[in-house]
mmCIF file of C-alpha atoms in Angstrom:
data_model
loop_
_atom_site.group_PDB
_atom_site.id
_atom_site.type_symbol
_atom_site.label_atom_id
_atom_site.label_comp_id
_atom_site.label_asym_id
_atom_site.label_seq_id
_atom_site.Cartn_x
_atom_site.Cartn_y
_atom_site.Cartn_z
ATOM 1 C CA UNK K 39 -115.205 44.752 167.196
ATOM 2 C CA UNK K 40 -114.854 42.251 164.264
ATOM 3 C CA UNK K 41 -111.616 40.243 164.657
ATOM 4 C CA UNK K 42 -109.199 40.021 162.013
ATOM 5 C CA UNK K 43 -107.949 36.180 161.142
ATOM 6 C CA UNK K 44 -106.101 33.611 159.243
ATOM 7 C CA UNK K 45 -106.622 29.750 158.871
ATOM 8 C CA UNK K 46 -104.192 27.127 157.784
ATOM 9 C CA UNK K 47 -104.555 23.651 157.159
ATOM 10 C CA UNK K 48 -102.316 23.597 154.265
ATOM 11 C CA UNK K 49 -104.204 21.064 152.421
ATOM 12 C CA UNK K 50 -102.064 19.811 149.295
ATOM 13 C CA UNK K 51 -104.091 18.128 146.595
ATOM 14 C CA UNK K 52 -101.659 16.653 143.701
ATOM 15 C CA UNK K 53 -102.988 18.914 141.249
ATOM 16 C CA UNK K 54 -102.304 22.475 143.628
ATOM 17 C CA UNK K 55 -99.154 23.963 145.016
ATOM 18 C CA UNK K 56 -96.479 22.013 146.054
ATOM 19 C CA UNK K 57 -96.461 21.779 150.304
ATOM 20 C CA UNK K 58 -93.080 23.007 150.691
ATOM 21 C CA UNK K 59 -94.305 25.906 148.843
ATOM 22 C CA UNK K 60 -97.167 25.896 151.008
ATOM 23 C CA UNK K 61 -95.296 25.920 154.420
ATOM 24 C CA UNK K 62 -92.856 28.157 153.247
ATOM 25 C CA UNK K 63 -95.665 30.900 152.491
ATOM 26 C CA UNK K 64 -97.930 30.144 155.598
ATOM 27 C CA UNK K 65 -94.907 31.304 157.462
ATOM 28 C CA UNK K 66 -95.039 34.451 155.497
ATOM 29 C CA UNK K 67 -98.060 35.536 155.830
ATOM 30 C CA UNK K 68 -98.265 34.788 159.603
ATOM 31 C CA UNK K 69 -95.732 36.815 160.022
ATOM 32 C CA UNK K 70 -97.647 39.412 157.443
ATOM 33 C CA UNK K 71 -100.530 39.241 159.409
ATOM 34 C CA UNK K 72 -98.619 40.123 162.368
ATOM 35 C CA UNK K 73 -97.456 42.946 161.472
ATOM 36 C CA UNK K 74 -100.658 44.282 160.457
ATOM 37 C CA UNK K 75 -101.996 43.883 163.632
ATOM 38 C CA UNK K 76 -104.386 40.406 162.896
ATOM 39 C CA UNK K 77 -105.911 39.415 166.158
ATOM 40 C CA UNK K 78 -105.612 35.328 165.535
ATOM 41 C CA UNK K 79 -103.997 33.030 163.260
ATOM 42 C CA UNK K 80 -105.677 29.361 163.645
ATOM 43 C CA UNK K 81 -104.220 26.410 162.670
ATOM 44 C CA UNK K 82 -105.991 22.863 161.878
ATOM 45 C CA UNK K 83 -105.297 19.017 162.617
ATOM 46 C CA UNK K 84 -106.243 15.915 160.935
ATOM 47 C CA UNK K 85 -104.403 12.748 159.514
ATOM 48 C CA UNK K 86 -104.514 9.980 157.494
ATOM 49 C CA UNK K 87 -105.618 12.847 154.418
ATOM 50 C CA UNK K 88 -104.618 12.224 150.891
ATOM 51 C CA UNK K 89 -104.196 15.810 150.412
ATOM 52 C CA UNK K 90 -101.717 16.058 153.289
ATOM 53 C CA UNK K 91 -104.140 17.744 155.357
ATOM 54 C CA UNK K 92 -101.594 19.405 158.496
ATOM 55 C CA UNK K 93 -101.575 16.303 160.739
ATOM 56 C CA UNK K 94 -98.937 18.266 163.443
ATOM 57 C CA UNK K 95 -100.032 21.268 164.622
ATOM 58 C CA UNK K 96 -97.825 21.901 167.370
ATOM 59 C CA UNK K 97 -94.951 22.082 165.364
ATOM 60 C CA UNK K 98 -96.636 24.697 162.809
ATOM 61 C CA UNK K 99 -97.931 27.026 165.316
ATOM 62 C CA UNK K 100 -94.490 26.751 166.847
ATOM 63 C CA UNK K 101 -92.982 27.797 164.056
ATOM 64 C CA UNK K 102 -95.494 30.613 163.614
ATOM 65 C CA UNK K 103 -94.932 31.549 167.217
ATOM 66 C CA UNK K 104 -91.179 31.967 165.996
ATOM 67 C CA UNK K 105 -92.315 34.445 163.433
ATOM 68 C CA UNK K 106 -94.996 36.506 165.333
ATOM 69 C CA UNK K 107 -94.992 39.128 168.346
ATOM 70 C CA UNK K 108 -98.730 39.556 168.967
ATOM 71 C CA UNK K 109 -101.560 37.415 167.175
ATOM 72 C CA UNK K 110 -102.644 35.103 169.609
ATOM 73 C CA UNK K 111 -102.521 31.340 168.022
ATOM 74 C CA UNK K 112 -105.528 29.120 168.147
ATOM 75 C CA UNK K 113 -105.155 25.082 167.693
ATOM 76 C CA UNK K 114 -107.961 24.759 166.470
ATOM 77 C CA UNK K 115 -109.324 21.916 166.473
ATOM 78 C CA UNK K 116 -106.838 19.767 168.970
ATOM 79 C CA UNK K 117 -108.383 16.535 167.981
ATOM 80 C CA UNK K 118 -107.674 15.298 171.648
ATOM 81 C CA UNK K 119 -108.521 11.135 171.646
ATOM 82 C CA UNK K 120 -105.837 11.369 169.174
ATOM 83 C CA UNK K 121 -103.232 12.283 171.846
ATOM 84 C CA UNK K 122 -101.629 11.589 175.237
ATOM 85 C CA UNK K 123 -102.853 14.112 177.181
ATOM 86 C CA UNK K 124 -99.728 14.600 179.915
ATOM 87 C CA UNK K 125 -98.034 15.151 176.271
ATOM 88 C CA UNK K 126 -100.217 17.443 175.086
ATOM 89 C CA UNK K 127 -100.165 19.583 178.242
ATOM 90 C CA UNK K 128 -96.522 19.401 177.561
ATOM 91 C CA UNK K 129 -96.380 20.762 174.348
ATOM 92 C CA UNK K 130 -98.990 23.421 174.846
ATOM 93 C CA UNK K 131 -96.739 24.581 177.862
ATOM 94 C CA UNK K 132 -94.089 24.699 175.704
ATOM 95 C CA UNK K 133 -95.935 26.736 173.323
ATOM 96 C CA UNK K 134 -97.054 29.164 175.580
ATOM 97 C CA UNK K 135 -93.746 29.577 176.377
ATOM 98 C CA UNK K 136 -92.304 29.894 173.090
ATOM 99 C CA UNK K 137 -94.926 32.353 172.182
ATOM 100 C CA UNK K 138 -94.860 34.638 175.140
ATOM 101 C CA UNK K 139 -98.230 33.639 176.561
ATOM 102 C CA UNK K 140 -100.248 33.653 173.197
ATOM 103 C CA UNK K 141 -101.762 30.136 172.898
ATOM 104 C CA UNK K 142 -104.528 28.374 173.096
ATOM 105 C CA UNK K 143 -106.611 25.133 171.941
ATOM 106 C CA UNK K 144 -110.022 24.244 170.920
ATOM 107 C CA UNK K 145 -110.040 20.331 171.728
ATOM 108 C CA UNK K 146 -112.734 18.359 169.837
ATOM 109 C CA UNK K 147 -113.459 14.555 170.323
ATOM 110 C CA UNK K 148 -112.622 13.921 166.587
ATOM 111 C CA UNK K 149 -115.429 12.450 163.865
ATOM 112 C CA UNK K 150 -112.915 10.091 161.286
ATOM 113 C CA UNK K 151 -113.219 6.825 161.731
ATOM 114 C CA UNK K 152 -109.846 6.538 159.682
ATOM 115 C CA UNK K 153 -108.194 8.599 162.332
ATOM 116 C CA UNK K 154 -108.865 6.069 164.719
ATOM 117 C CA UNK K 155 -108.033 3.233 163.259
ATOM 118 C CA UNK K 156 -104.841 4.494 162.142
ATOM 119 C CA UNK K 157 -103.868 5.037 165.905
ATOM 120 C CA UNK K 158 -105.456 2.022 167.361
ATOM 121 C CA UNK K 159 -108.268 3.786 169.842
ATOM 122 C CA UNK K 160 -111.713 3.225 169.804
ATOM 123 C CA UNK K 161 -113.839 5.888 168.979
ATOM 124 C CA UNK K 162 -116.677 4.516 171.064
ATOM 125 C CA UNK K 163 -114.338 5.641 174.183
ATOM 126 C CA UNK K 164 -113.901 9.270 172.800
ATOM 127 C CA UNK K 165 -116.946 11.139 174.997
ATOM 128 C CA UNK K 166 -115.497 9.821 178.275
ATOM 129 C CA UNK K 167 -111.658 10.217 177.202
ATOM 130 C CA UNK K 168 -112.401 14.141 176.602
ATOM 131 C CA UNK K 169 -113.897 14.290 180.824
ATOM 132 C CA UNK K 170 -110.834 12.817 181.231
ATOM 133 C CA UNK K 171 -107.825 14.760 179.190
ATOM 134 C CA UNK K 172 -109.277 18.150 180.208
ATOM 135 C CA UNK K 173 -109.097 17.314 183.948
ATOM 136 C CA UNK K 174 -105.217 15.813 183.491
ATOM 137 C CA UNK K 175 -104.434 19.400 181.472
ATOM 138 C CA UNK K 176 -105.729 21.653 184.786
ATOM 139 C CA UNK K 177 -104.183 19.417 186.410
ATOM 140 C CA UNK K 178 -101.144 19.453 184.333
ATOM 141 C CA UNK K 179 -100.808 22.904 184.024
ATOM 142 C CA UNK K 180 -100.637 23.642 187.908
ATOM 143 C CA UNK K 181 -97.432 22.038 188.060
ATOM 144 C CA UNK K 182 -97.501 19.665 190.412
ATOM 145 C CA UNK K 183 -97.248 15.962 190.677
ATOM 146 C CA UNK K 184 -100.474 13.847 190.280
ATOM 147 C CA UNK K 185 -101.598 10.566 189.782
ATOM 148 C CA UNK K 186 -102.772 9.616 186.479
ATOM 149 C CA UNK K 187 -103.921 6.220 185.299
ATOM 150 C CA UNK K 188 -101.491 4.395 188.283
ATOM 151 C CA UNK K 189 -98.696 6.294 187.311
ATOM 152 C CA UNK K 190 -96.921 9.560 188.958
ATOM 153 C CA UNK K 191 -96.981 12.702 186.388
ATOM 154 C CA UNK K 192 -94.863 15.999 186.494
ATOM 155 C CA UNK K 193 -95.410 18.543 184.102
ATOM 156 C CA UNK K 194 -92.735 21.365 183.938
ATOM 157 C CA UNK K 195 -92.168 23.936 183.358
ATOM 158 C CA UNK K 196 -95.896 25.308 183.436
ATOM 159 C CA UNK K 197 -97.326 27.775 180.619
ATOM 160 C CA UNK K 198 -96.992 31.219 180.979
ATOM 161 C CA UNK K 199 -100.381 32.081 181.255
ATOM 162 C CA UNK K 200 -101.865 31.145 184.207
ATOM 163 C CA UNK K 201 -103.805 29.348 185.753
ATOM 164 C CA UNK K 202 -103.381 27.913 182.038
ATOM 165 C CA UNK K 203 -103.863 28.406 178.523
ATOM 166 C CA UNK K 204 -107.137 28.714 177.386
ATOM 167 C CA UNK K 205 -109.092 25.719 176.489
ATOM 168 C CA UNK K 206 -112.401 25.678 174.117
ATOM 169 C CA UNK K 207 -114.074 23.231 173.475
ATOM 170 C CA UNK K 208 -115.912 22.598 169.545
ATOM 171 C CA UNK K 209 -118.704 19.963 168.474
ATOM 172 C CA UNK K 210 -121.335 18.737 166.165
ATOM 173 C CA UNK K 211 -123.580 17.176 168.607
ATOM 174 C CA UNK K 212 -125.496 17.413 171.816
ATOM 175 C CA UNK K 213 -123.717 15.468 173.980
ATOM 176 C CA UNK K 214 -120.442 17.598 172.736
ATOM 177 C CA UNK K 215 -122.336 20.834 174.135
ATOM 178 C CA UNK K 216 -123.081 19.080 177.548
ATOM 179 C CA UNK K 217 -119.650 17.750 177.720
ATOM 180 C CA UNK K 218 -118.454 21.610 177.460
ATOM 181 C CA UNK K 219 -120.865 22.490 179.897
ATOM 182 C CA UNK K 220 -120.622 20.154 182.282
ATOM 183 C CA UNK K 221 -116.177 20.161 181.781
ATOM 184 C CA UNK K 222 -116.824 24.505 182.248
ATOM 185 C CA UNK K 223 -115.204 24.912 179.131
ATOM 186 C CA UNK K 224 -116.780 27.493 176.169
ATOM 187 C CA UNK K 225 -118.351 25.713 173.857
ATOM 188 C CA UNK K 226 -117.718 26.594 170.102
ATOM 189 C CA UNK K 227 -120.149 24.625 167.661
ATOM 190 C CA UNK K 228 -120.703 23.816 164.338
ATOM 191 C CA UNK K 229 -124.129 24.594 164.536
ATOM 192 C CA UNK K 230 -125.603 27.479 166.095
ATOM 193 C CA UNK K 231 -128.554 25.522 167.639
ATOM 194 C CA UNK K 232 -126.446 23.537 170.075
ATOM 195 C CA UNK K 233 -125.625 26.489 171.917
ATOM 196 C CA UNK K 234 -129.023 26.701 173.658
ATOM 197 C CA UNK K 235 -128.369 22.697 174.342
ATOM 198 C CA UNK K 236 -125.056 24.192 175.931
ATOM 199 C CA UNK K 237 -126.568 27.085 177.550
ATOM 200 C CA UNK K 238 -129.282 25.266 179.076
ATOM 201 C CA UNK K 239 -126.541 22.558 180.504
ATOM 202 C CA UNK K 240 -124.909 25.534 182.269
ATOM 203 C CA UNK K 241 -128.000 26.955 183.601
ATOM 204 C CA UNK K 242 -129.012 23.711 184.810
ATOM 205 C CA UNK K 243 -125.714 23.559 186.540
ATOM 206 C CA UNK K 244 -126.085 26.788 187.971
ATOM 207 C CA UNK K 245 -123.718 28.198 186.064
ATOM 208 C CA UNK K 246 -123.540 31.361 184.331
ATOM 209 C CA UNK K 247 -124.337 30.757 180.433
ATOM 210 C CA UNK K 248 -122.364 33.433 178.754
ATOM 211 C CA UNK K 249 -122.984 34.721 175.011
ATOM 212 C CA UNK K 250 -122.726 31.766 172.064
ATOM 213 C CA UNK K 251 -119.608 31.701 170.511
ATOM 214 C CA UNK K 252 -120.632 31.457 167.229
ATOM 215 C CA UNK K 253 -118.061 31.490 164.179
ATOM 216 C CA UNK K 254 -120.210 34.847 162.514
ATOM 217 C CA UNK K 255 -118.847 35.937 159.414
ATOM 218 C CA UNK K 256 -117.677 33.339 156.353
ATOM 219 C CA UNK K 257 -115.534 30.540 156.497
ATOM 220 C CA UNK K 258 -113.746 31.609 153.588
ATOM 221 C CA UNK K 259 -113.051 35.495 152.097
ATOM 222 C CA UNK K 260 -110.764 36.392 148.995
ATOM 223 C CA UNK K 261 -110.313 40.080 147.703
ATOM 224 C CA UNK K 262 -110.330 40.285 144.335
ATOM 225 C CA UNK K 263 -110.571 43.139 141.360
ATOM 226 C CA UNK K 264 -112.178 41.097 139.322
ATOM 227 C CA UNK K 265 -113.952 38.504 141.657
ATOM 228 C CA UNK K 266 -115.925 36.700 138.282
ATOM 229 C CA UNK K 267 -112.088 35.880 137.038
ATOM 230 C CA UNK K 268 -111.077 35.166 140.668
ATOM 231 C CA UNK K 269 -113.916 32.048 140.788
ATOM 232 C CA UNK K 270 -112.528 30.580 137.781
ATOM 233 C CA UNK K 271 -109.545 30.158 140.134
ATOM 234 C CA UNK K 272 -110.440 29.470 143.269
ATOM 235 C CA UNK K 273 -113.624 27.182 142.551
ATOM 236 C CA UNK K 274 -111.349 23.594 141.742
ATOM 237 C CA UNK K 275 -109.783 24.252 145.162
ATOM 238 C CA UNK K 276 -112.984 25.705 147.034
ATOM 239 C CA UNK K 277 -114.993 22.551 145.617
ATOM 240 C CA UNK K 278 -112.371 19.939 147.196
ATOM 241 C CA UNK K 279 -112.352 21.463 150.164
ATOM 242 C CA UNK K 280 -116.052 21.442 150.619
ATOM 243 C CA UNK K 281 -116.553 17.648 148.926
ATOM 244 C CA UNK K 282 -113.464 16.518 151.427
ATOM 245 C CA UNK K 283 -115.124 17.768 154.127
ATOM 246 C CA UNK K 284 -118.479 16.424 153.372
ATOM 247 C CA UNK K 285 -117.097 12.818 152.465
ATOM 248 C CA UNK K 286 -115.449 12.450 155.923
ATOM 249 C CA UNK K 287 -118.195 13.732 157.655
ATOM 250 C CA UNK K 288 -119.860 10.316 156.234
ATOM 251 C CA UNK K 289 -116.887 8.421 157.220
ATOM 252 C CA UNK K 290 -117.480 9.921 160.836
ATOM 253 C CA UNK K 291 -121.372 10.090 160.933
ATOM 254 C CA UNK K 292 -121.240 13.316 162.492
ATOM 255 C CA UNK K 293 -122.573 16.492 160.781
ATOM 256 C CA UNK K 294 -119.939 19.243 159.640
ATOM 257 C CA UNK K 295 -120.793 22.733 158.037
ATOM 258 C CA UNK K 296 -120.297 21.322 154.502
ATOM 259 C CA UNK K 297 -121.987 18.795 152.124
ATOM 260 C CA UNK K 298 -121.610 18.068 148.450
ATOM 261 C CA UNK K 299 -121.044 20.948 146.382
ATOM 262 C CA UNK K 300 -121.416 21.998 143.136
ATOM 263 C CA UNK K 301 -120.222 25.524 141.550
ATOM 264 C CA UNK K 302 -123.686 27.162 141.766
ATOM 265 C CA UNK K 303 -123.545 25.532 145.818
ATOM 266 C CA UNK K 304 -119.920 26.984 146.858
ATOM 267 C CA UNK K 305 -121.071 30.513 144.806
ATOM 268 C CA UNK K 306 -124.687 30.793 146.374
ATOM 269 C CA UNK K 307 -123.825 28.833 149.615
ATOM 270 C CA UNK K 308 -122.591 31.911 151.756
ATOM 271 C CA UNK K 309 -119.273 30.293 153.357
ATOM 272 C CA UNK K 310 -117.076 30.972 150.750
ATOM 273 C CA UNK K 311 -116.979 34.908 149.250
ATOM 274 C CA UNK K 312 -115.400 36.168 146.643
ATOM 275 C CA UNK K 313 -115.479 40.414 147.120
ATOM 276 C CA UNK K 314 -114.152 43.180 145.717
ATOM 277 C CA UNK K 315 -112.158 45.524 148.207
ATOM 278 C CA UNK K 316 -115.072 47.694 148.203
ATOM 279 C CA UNK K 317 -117.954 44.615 149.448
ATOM 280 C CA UNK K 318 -114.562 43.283 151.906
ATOM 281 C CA UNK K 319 -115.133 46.768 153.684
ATOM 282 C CA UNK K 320 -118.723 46.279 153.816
ATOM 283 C CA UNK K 321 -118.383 42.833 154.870
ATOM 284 C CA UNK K 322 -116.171 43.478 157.473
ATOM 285 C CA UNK K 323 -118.343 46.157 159.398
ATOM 286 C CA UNK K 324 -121.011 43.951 158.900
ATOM 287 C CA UNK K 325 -119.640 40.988 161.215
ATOM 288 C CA UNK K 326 -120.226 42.963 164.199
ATOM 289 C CA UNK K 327 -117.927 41.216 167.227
ATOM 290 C CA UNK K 328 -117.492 38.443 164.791
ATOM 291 C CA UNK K 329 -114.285 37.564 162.417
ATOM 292 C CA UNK K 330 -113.158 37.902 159.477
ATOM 293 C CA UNK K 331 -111.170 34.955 158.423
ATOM 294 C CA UNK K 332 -108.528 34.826 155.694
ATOM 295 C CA UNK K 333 -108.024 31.257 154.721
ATOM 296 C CA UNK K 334 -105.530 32.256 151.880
ATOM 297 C CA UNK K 335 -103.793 28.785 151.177
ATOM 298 C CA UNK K 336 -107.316 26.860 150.675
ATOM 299 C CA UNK K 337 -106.713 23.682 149.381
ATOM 300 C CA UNK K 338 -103.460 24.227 147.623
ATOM 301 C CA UNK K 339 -104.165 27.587 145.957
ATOM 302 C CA UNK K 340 -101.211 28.900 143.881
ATOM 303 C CA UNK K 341 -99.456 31.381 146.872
ATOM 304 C CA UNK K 342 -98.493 34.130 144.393
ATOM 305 C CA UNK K 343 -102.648 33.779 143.781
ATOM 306 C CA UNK K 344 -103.233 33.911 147.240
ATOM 307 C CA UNK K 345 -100.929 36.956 147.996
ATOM 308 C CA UNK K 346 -103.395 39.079 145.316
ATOM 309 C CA UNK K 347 -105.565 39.180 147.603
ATOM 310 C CA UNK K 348 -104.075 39.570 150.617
ATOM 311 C CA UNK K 349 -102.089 42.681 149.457
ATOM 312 C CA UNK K 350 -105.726 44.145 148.144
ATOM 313 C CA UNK K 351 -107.096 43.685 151.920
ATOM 314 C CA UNK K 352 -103.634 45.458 153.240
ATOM 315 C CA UNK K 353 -104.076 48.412 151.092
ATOM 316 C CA UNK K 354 -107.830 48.618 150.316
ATOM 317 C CA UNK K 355 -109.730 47.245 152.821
ATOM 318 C CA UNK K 356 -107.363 47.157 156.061
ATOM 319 C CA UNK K 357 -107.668 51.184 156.086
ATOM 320 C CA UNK K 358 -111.407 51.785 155.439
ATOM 321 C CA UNK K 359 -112.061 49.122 158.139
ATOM 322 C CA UNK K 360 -109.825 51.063 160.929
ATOM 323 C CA UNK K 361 -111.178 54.133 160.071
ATOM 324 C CA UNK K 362 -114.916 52.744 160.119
ATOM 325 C CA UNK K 363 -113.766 51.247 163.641
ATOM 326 C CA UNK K 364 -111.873 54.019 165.330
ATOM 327 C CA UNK K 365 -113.574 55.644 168.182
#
């Protein structure tokens, strides 16, 4: 059955909405989504951006834990390297806690060199560091004292969901899938092909391989009317987000779903759609068990612009979709 999501990075690019605006309405429609019955509401890290890119999201998703019952909440992606892990297993406990047993992380090994720099740590050590963190955050989690790097660690109180929060693991590369493989973690990648690198780790470990989880469906959907007027809108805010993306994936040297884009690109690409409520409906049933993912705030967009569309996919296409689905 398709699941139903939103995506915040809350992106703030001089020329868009103002990011108090921004938080303010990301709130909102969390707590919109909610209430329709959305199935996961994700929320993004990086730092160092000049757009403001959301460089803390533990405090965001728990604020959106504050203002939701039942979507679970996906950090996603936890760039771990970035972060103590006994602190991290902290927080996350916390979050589970202040959510009612609804999080969970997708931990990547991080690709911006700027990142790294800006916190002192060498990327070279970032393969070896994630082996690491995800054993101290089992570990963690089962609340009791361990040893970690020479020193005696306590984590309390543990997570509610037990024997911890889930843990994902994301990745642009081949060692990434082994890592995920190898660390018995799913393994969610950028590009499809690396999941046969992954399964073929697990096999080799004599593990079961499990079905790819792949992110089917577009990165981006807005329901529009009129979706020629709703391009003229959205494109200024669809093209940074693509170009950013694409520049600090050359920073990094690591391959990301996105590369320099041009109108015609972002329009005939396939990861960003513009529908009307009619083509969401179709769209939706056509993602199978994949998602649908709202990413209403992209790159600043104007929130009264933003709400347009998600009041057309309440109304016009939320209905048609249950209906379509109901057994």
């Amino acid at each position: 059955m398709v699941t139903l999501a939103l995506r915040f990075d809350l992106r703030a690019p001089s020329w868009g909405a103002a990011p108090v605006s921004l938080y303010r309405s990301c709130l909102e429609m969390a707590a919109w989504a909610d209430g329709l019955g959305f199935d996961l509401i994700r929320v993004s890290e990086h730092h160092a951006a000049e757009d403001g890119y959301c460089p803390s999201p533990f405090v965001l998703a728990s604020a959106i834990a504050a203002r939701t019952t039942r979507a679970r909440l996906r950090l996603n992606a936890l760039i771990l390297p970035l972060h103590d892990p006994v602190r991290v297993a902290e927080d996350l406990a916390v979050l589970d806690l202040v959510s009612a047993g609804r999080i969970e992380a997708v931990v990547g090994a991080g690709y911006r060199l700027t990142e790294f720099a800006m916190f002192g740590i060498d990327p070279a050590g970032r393969g070896a560091f994630m082996e690491e963190a995800v054993g101290v955050l089992r570990q963690a989690w089962a609340g009791e004292p361990f040893d970690y790097r020479g020193r005696r660690v306590t984590v309390l109180p543990r997570p509610v969901q037990q024997p911890h929060p889930p843990i994902l693991m994301g990745g642009s590369s081949a060692a990434a899938a082994r890592r995920a493989a190898r660390l018995d973690v799913e393994f969610i990648p950028t590009d499809g092909r690396l999941h046969e690198v992954y399964r073929q780790e697990r096999v080799r470990l004599g593990r079961e391989a499990g079905p790819p989880l792949l992110p089917a469906g577009p990165a981006f959907v807005f329901v529009a009317e009129d979706p020629e007027q709703a391009w003229a809108l959205l494109l200024p805010h669809l093209l940074h987000e693509s170009n950013s993306y694409a520049a600090w994936s050359a920073d990094g040297g690591t391959p990301v779903p996105y590369s320099p884009a041009d109108d015609r690109s972002i329009r005939e690409g396939g990861q960003y759609r513009v529908v009307t409520p009619e083509e969401c409906v179709t769209l939706g049933r056509s993602v199978g068990d994949g998602t649908l993912l709202l990413h209403p705030l992209v790159a600043g967009l104007d929130p009264e612009v933003a709400w347009t569309s998600l009041e057309l996919f309440a109304t016009r296409v939320l209905p048609e979709l249950r209906s379509a689905l109901a057994p």
